[in-house]
Amino acid sequence: MTGLLLPPQELLLPPEGIVVDPDMIRETIAAIDELVYRQEASSLIEWEAYPTQRAACTSWTKFTALFGGNQSGKTTTGLRRAAWDLTGIYPPWYNGPRTEKGISMWIVGESSDLTRDGLQKKLLGPDPKDPGKGGILSKQYIVGQPVYKQNGGGAIDYIKIRHITGQISILSFRNYSQGEDNLQSVTLDRLLIDEEPPFEAWVELLMRVSEAQKRGDGYVLICFTPKRGKSKVVGVLLDDNPDVSAFFLSAEEAKHLGPEHVEKWKRILKNDPAALKARLYGLPDINSGLVWNAVWSDHKIPRFPIDPRWPRIGSIDFGWTHKTAILEAAIDPATDTVFVYKALGVAKTKAWEIAKHMRAFTAMGYQYFGDPSAEQPDKRSGKALLDTYLDELLPGWESVPPEERPVRKAPRTPQVRVEMVQKRLDQGSIYFVDDLDPVLFREIEDYSYDKKGRLPEEDDDYPDALGYLVQCASAARRAQLFRPHWRREAKQLETCLPGY
């Protein structure tokens, strides 16, 4: 159906004396339907690609890497190639490998939220309940209804796509924020990876297409900004390997960005040439560089009264010689903006003393997310540090489900946390009250990769806490908005959580 808006019934009646041929009406409607169908079909292959995008799309090697600056069009390139492979329909200029049957494919992103809100929306449209409307793939290619992830907020697990041969392609959306265990036990024909995964996840993903590559049919396309410098993944992709093709999409080629974009990043990264090369030109640098790039003054705001109905989240990086770092934040549910309003850093301080600063927060049902290594037993006492804090904050915590305990472990994915913090900085969706501990600002602003491109192990207490907070913010926000017992009266909050 065309979805045409029809006039009132009386206006459909022909003027007196005029005879309307019903067959002609049916033929006209059919012609309109066919026109709409062709327009939707043409949108799949009508794309004005830059030369580098065309070259990456038509690569014949088993592995293709598209390095690109921020917002240069690298993700769009990957999704276009994915859509063509899923349907077997290609633009006239395309001279790369084609699919001759329905395929199995994964599209893999950094986290569930980023995959849903970025990759899924661009490919299938903004409404997960109406896939094929407003995305690269239109409704005529969608078969049936997608299967959604449980408690995923509309995130699609897998969906069936009609191939030009009449066969069915199966597309699944995955992410590597939950670790490599989430990426096992499936054999694939195609794989699209958006943004650089941790090396362990990269190895696991390659195993998914190994059987297809033995048949000469498996294909991997990875599109990312090389913000980690010469990482293990970058090293593999830039090694002298005939099975790998690497392309670089710069801001100069991506004309849609405009000179303002270039000037913005030159201003932000004037003291970090390595990061500037990555974010404007897609060029990895073997030297160390800042982990997070931002004009930090833009993310500092005066203290203000926070709406007591907003969800809250806390984070903790456990330490002894290194300080224990604690952050607390509120989340504006209308804009998904995080406001960090409390920072505490103390060294050589026992758990019962630190817990005194945490009780008012946890007494209201709010939670801290912390270092996953804290659940390992201590060599001397035999007791996990996480359990020690739980003893102080919630006696009898063993009978409480893990997801409801006042302190929970964050996922063990440090690089994903780094990317999620940078994403919020880029989007302007995280702010810090400007009177917080000066050490917090020094550590997050100076947080830099070492000479081997690894995350640092010194002055990383607040940066780690910030990573835990941002990585778990969306989950905490959803839990508190949709579970009534999290809602509190303003007077109660002002009593228990003063000072904001």
XYZ file of C-alpha atoms in Angstrom:
500
model
C 0.000 0.000 0.000
C 1.109 3.533 -0.688
C -0.217 5.094 2.499
C -1.979 7.833 0.470
C -4.209 10.238 2.403
C -7.667 9.824 0.887
C -10.300 12.603 0.784
C -13.754 12.249 2.375
C -16.065 9.683 0.782
C -18.356 12.251 -0.845
C -15.406 13.775 -2.715
C -14.593 10.389 -4.228
C -17.881 10.333 -6.128
C -17.483 11.364 -9.785
C -19.366 14.399 -11.113
C -22.820 13.675 -12.491
C -22.664 12.206 -15.949
C -19.057 11.038 -15.656
C -18.471 7.276 -15.819
C -15.434 5.996 -13.877
C -13.765 2.799 -14.966
C -12.961 0.681 -11.839
C -10.195 -1.119 -13.738
C -8.553 2.227 -14.494
C -8.622 3.152 -10.781
C -7.021 -0.152 -9.830
C -4.356 0.267 -12.504
C -3.617 3.818 -11.300
C -3.219 2.691 -7.685
C -1.012 -0.201 -8.819
C 1.131 2.219 -10.822
C 1.525 4.476 -7.786
C 2.458 1.465 -5.647
C 5.031 0.422 -8.225
C 6.482 3.957 -8.314
C 6.831 4.054 -4.526
C 8.382 0.564 -4.602
C 10.938 1.621 -7.204
C 11.778 4.807 -5.327
C 12.414 2.850 -2.133
C 14.472 0.279 -4.039
C 16.582 2.953 -5.703
C 17.384 4.573 -2.331
C 19.358 1.452 -1.459
C 21.870 1.980 -4.249
C 21.663 5.753 -4.800
C 24.571 7.040 -2.773
C 27.128 9.690 -3.680
C 30.220 8.032 -2.245
C 33.617 9.680 -1.914
C 36.456 7.946 -3.792
C 37.844 6.364 -0.623
C 34.414 5.083 0.346
C 34.016 3.465 -3.085
C 37.452 1.889 -2.850
C 36.718 0.423 0.597
C 33.300 -0.872 -0.475
C 34.666 -2.665 -3.528
C 37.747 -4.219 -1.895
C 38.306 -7.896 -2.755
C 40.567 -8.810 0.168
C 39.361 -10.947 3.094
C 39.801 -8.049 5.513
C 39.128 -4.391 4.759
C 39.917 -1.577 7.197
C 38.484 1.897 6.683
C 40.300 4.353 8.942
C 38.457 7.653 9.183
C 38.243 10.837 11.164
C 35.264 11.773 13.320
C 31.957 11.925 11.372
C 33.773 11.376 8.084
C 31.262 8.799 6.809
C 33.070 5.589 7.712
C 30.041 4.075 9.501
C 27.772 4.909 6.564
C 30.263 3.183 4.259
C 30.134 0.007 6.312
C 26.339 -0.012 6.527
C 25.949 0.556 2.770
C 28.176 -2.417 1.985
C 26.289 -4.490 4.579
C 22.922 -3.619 3.016
C 24.134 -4.579 -0.458
C 25.556 -7.901 0.706
C 22.385 -8.746 2.625
C 20.135 -8.074 -0.384
C 22.465 -8.949 -3.258
C 21.573 -5.595 -4.856
C 24.494 -3.329 -5.792
C 24.864 0.095 -7.432
C 25.850 0.234 -11.125
C 29.404 1.407 -10.362
C 30.071 -1.442 -7.927
C 32.827 -3.836 -9.062
C 33.568 -5.678 -5.808
C 32.584 -9.175 -4.640
C 28.851 -9.964 -4.630
C 26.695 -12.339 -2.642
C 24.998 -15.028 -4.718
C 22.665 -16.256 -1.960
C 21.249 -15.333 1.412
C 23.968 -14.823 4.012
C 24.459 -14.726 7.769
C 25.956 -11.487 9.065
C 26.773 -9.663 12.270
C 26.999 -5.899 12.719
C 29.072 -5.267 15.831
C 29.298 -2.022 17.795
C 30.858 -0.752 21.010
C 27.879 -1.252 23.347
C 24.228 -2.263 23.194
C 23.031 1.356 23.410
C 25.478 2.682 20.817
C 24.699 -0.189 18.454
C 20.946 0.375 18.793
C 21.023 4.187 18.608
C 23.638 4.389 15.861
C 24.060 1.374 13.601
C 20.550 -0.054 13.907
C 18.818 3.295 13.368
C 20.903 4.200 10.332
C 20.309 0.845 8.683
C 16.674 0.134 9.608
C 15.218 3.504 10.606
C 14.550 5.318 13.888
C 11.536 3.273 15.053
C 12.552 -0.264 16.097
C 8.892 -1.331 15.970
C 8.654 -0.260 12.324
C 11.931 -1.411 10.720
C 12.519 -0.351 7.144
C 11.056 3.133 7.512
C 13.631 5.888 7.231
C 16.748 3.728 7.031
C 19.078 2.457 4.309
C 17.037 -0.741 3.997
C 13.379 -0.119 3.147
C 10.381 -2.233 4.132
C 10.330 -4.279 0.951
C 13.531 -6.018 2.054
C 12.316 -6.857 5.574
C 10.829 -10.318 6.112
C 8.483 -10.668 9.080
C 9.169 -9.028 12.411
C 12.573 -8.733 14.071
C 13.435 -10.511 17.306
C 14.314 -8.008 20.013
C 16.834 -8.253 22.829
C 15.319 -8.740 26.257
C 15.196 -5.433 28.166
C 17.096 -3.828 25.283
C 14.891 -0.765 24.834
C 14.104 -1.679 21.208
C 17.512 -3.165 20.400
C 17.131 -5.820 17.708
C 18.712 -9.224 18.240
C 18.243 -10.457 14.680
C 16.135 -9.695 11.620
C 15.467 -11.453 8.298
C 16.360 -9.679 5.055
C 15.118 -10.718 1.583
C 17.953 -11.497 -0.847
C 17.467 -10.850 -4.572
C 17.614 -14.631 -5.202
C 14.525 -15.139 -3.051
C 16.581 -16.602 -0.219
C 16.770 -15.103 3.261
C 19.720 -13.335 4.869
C 19.963 -13.285 8.665
C 21.342 -10.104 10.240
C 22.215 -9.937 13.948
C 23.381 -6.953 15.991
C 26.116 -7.574 18.553
C 28.449 -5.520 20.755
C 31.710 -6.181 22.519
C 31.007 -4.291 25.766
C 30.115 -7.554 27.538
C 33.399 -9.208 26.605
C 34.372 -11.869 24.098
C 32.086 -14.517 25.656
C 29.185 -12.669 24.007
C 30.758 -13.234 20.578
C 31.065 -17.022 20.462
C 29.461 -20.114 18.922
C 28.273 -18.784 15.551
C 29.552 -19.240 11.984
C 29.118 -16.180 9.739
C 29.545 -15.187 6.092
C 30.039 -11.459 6.648
C 31.101 -9.242 9.536
C 30.906 -5.457 9.936
C 32.724 -3.993 12.952
C 32.134 -0.355 13.865
C 34.903 1.204 15.979
C 37.957 -0.642 17.243
C 37.295 -3.566 19.611
C 39.659 -4.845 22.304
C 42.144 -7.297 20.823
C 40.586 -10.302 22.588
C 37.187 -9.473 21.068
C 38.823 -8.923 17.670
C 40.325 -12.432 17.738
C 36.993 -13.949 18.745
C 35.170 -12.092 15.964
C 37.596 -13.324 13.307
C 36.874 -16.892 14.337
C 33.230 -16.371 13.391
C 34.127 -15.998 9.679
C 37.064 -18.419 9.532
C 35.023 -21.259 7.994
C 33.559 -18.992 5.318
C 37.014 -17.639 4.509
C 38.307 -21.167 4.006
C 35.631 -21.470 1.281
C 36.844 -18.170 -0.182
C 33.635 -16.376 0.771
C 34.109 -14.814 4.225
C 34.571 -11.064 4.473
C 35.324 -8.621 7.317
C 34.955 -4.829 7.118
C 36.055 -2.713 10.082
C 35.451 1.052 10.137
C 36.968 3.150 12.929
C 38.902 6.166 14.125
C 42.302 4.926 15.411
C 42.220 6.838 18.688
C 44.399 4.294 20.510
C 47.417 4.804 18.293
C 49.360 1.724 17.214
C 47.232 -0.808 19.104
C 47.378 -4.551 18.500
C 44.380 -4.378 16.161
C 45.911 -1.512 14.178
C 49.186 -3.388 14.035
C 47.483 -6.418 12.493
C 45.631 -4.304 9.936
C 48.673 -2.297 8.853
C 51.028 -5.265 8.714
C 52.267 -6.335 5.299
C 49.489 -8.843 4.636
C 48.000 -9.517 1.175
C 44.671 -10.477 2.794
C 44.198 -6.974 4.268
C 43.369 -3.694 2.530
C 43.535 -0.407 4.442
C 41.943 2.883 3.360
C 42.045 6.325 4.990
C 39.103 8.748 4.813
C 40.165 12.271 5.811
C 38.169 15.340 6.791
C 39.362 17.089 3.631
C 37.778 14.423 1.428
C 34.598 14.339 3.503
C 33.230 17.599 2.105
C 29.998 17.388 4.113
C 31.943 18.253 7.293
C 32.963 21.747 6.243
C 35.904 23.863 7.448
C 34.248 24.503 10.822
C 34.679 20.837 11.759
C 38.391 20.924 10.929
C 38.953 24.143 12.861
C 37.077 22.773 15.880
C 39.354 19.744 16.214
C 42.480 21.779 15.562
C 41.470 24.001 18.466
C 40.658 21.085 20.778
C 43.790 19.114 19.924
C 46.330 21.880 19.431
C 48.596 20.252 22.042
C 48.068 16.665 20.889
C 49.173 16.202 17.257
C 48.833 12.401 17.483
C 45.134 12.621 18.362
C 44.628 15.309 15.711
C 45.963 12.955 13.032
C 43.507 10.267 14.145
C 40.408 12.437 14.434
C 40.865 14.451 11.244
C 42.731 12.108 8.937
C 42.129 8.618 10.337
C 45.882 8.122 10.774
C 47.084 6.087 13.769
C 50.157 7.333 15.585
C 52.608 5.012 17.289
C 53.436 7.649 19.906
C 51.455 8.183 23.075
C 48.583 10.638 23.186
C 45.707 11.856 25.362
C 43.033 9.252 25.978
C 40.204 11.804 26.048
C 40.128 14.875 23.849
C 37.881 17.769 24.782
C 37.768 21.446 25.620
C 37.302 20.614 29.297
C 36.188 24.104 30.254
C 33.083 23.483 28.134
C 32.178 20.563 30.421
C 32.452 22.407 33.759
C 29.383 24.131 35.171
C 28.458 25.911 38.430
C 26.737 23.833 41.110
C 22.960 23.924 40.709
C 19.857 22.368 42.331
C 19.409 18.937 40.770
C 15.893 17.667 40.170
C 15.381 15.042 42.912
C 13.424 12.860 40.492
C 16.441 12.336 38.246
C 18.118 8.921 38.347
C 21.443 8.684 40.190
C 24.545 6.551 39.773
C 27.774 6.195 41.697
C 31.116 4.606 40.850
C 34.146 3.517 42.844
C 37.712 2.601 41.962
C 39.078 0.655 44.915
C 42.582 1.409 46.150
C 44.968 1.559 49.086
C 48.371 2.970 48.126
C 46.560 4.295 45.090
C 43.603 6.243 46.365
C 40.051 4.968 46.387
C 38.111 7.263 44.018
C 34.360 7.786 44.305
C 32.062 9.673 41.917
C 28.335 10.357 42.101
C 26.175 11.717 39.287
C 22.610 12.535 38.311
C 21.146 11.811 34.878
C 18.660 14.104 33.147
C 16.199 11.535 31.718
C 14.940 13.947 29.055
C 18.348 14.428 27.431
C 20.361 11.483 28.848
C 22.916 14.006 30.110
C 25.165 13.016 33.026
C 26.009 15.592 35.721
C 28.856 14.605 38.071
C 28.253 16.418 41.363
C 30.454 14.574 43.887
C 34.096 13.398 43.849
C 36.011 11.879 46.742
C 39.560 10.511 46.673
C 41.262 9.009 49.744
C 44.366 6.818 50.074
C 45.287 4.293 52.796
C 41.780 4.452 54.226
C 39.853 1.384 55.358
C 36.543 0.296 53.894
C 34.482 1.113 57.001
C 35.728 4.725 56.917
C 35.016 5.160 53.220
C 31.604 3.524 53.596
C 30.531 6.384 55.884
C 30.645 8.657 52.825
C 28.557 6.200 50.788
C 25.706 5.285 53.174
C 23.445 8.273 52.488
C 23.544 7.481 48.766
C 22.967 3.726 49.061
C 20.299 4.190 51.760
C 18.099 5.714 49.065
C 18.464 2.635 46.889
C 21.107 4.066 44.569
C 24.087 1.963 43.519
C 27.828 2.244 42.956
C 29.521 0.393 40.104
C 33.134 -0.565 40.649
C 36.278 -2.357 39.589
C 35.383 -5.970 38.621
C 38.717 -7.200 40.033
C 37.467 -6.286 43.535
C 35.434 -9.509 43.629
C 38.665 -11.554 43.744
C 39.639 -12.804 47.242
C 42.412 -10.876 48.990
C 45.616 -12.949 49.333
C 45.995 -12.151 53.034
C 42.433 -12.118 54.340
C 40.884 -14.456 51.794
C 37.929 -12.059 51.517
C 36.989 -10.050 48.431
C 37.219 -6.258 48.788
C 33.768 -5.918 47.220
C 32.322 -8.145 49.970
C 33.980 -5.979 52.638
C 32.165 -2.901 51.361
C 28.882 -4.790 51.136
C 29.262 -5.866 54.776
C 29.491 -2.209 55.760
C 26.672 -0.941 53.558
C 24.136 -3.767 53.688
C 24.391 -6.427 56.406
C 22.925 -9.664 55.131
C 23.643 -8.698 51.531
C 24.196 -12.352 50.586
C 20.419 -12.871 50.430
C 19.915 -9.880 48.108
C 20.057 -10.448 44.303
C 23.339 -9.110 42.815
C 21.528 -6.556 40.647
C 19.991 -4.952 43.771
C 23.109 -4.740 45.937
C 24.482 -1.269 46.771
C 27.850 -1.965 45.130
C 28.086 -3.883 41.863
C 30.928 -4.773 39.562
C 31.239 -3.009 36.205
C 32.000 -5.001 33.016
C 35.670 -5.847 32.481
C 36.096 -3.855 29.255
C 38.412 -0.844 29.809
C 38.704 0.221 26.165
C 34.930 0.252 25.784
C 34.665 2.531 28.819
C 37.217 4.881 27.277
C 35.229 5.097 24.035
C 31.933 5.694 25.847
C 33.387 8.609 27.843
C 34.763 10.149 24.639
C 31.362 9.685 22.985
C 29.675 11.699 25.719
C 32.347 14.376 25.550
C 31.832 14.641 21.787
C 28.050 14.811 22.192
C 28.157 17.296 25.079
C 26.198 14.885 27.298
C 28.448 14.882 30.384
C 29.237 17.781 32.721
C 31.137 18.255 35.981
C 30.310 20.656 38.797
C 33.262 23.045 38.768
C 33.991 22.974 42.533
C 34.900 19.270 42.638
C 38.261 17.856 43.752
C 40.976 19.523 41.588
C 42.747 16.149 41.397
C 39.759 14.803 39.459
C 40.195 17.404 36.726
C 43.965 16.990 36.605
C 43.727 13.214 36.210
C 40.993 13.091 33.564
C 42.488 15.959 31.528
C 46.026 14.515 31.552
C 45.021 10.851 31.166
C 47.352 9.578 28.380
C 48.339 6.350 26.657
C 51.841 5.101 27.397
C 54.508 4.700 24.716
C 53.197 1.254 23.824
C 49.675 2.577 23.270
C 48.295 1.076 26.486
C 46.112 2.709 29.107
C 48.218 4.080 31.975
C 48.466 2.503 35.419
C 49.441 5.703 37.255
C 47.073 8.571 38.121
C 44.198 6.482 36.777
C 41.924 6.332 39.848
C 39.422 9.025 38.904
C 39.595 8.117 35.170
C 38.717 4.504 36.037
C 35.832 5.645 38.252
C 34.588 7.903 35.454
C 34.695 4.982 33.032
C 32.631 2.761 35.345
C 30.102 5.552 35.854
C 29.599 6.307 32.155
C 29.547 2.657 31.072
C 26.788 1.793 33.534
C 24.832 5.083 33.402
C 22.273 4.009 30.804
C 21.459 0.765 32.625
C 21.062 2.596 35.934
C 18.887 5.245 34.316
C 16.522 2.675 32.789
C 16.282 0.692 36.012
C 15.383 3.727 38.105
C 12.902 5.221 35.639
C 10.910 2.011 35.226
C 11.058 0.613 38.753
C 8.678 2.637 40.975
C 10.511 1.857 44.230
C 13.440 3.938 42.977
C 11.344 7.106 42.943
C 11.827 9.295 46.033
C 10.237 12.407 47.406
C 12.216 15.638 47.043
C 12.241 16.242 50.790
C 13.747 12.822 51.484
C 16.484 13.353 48.921
C 17.367 16.785 50.238
C 17.692 15.302 53.709
C 19.834 12.336 52.737
C 21.823 13.847 49.890
C 22.675 17.421 50.921
C 25.126 19.657 49.199
C 23.942 19.671 45.615
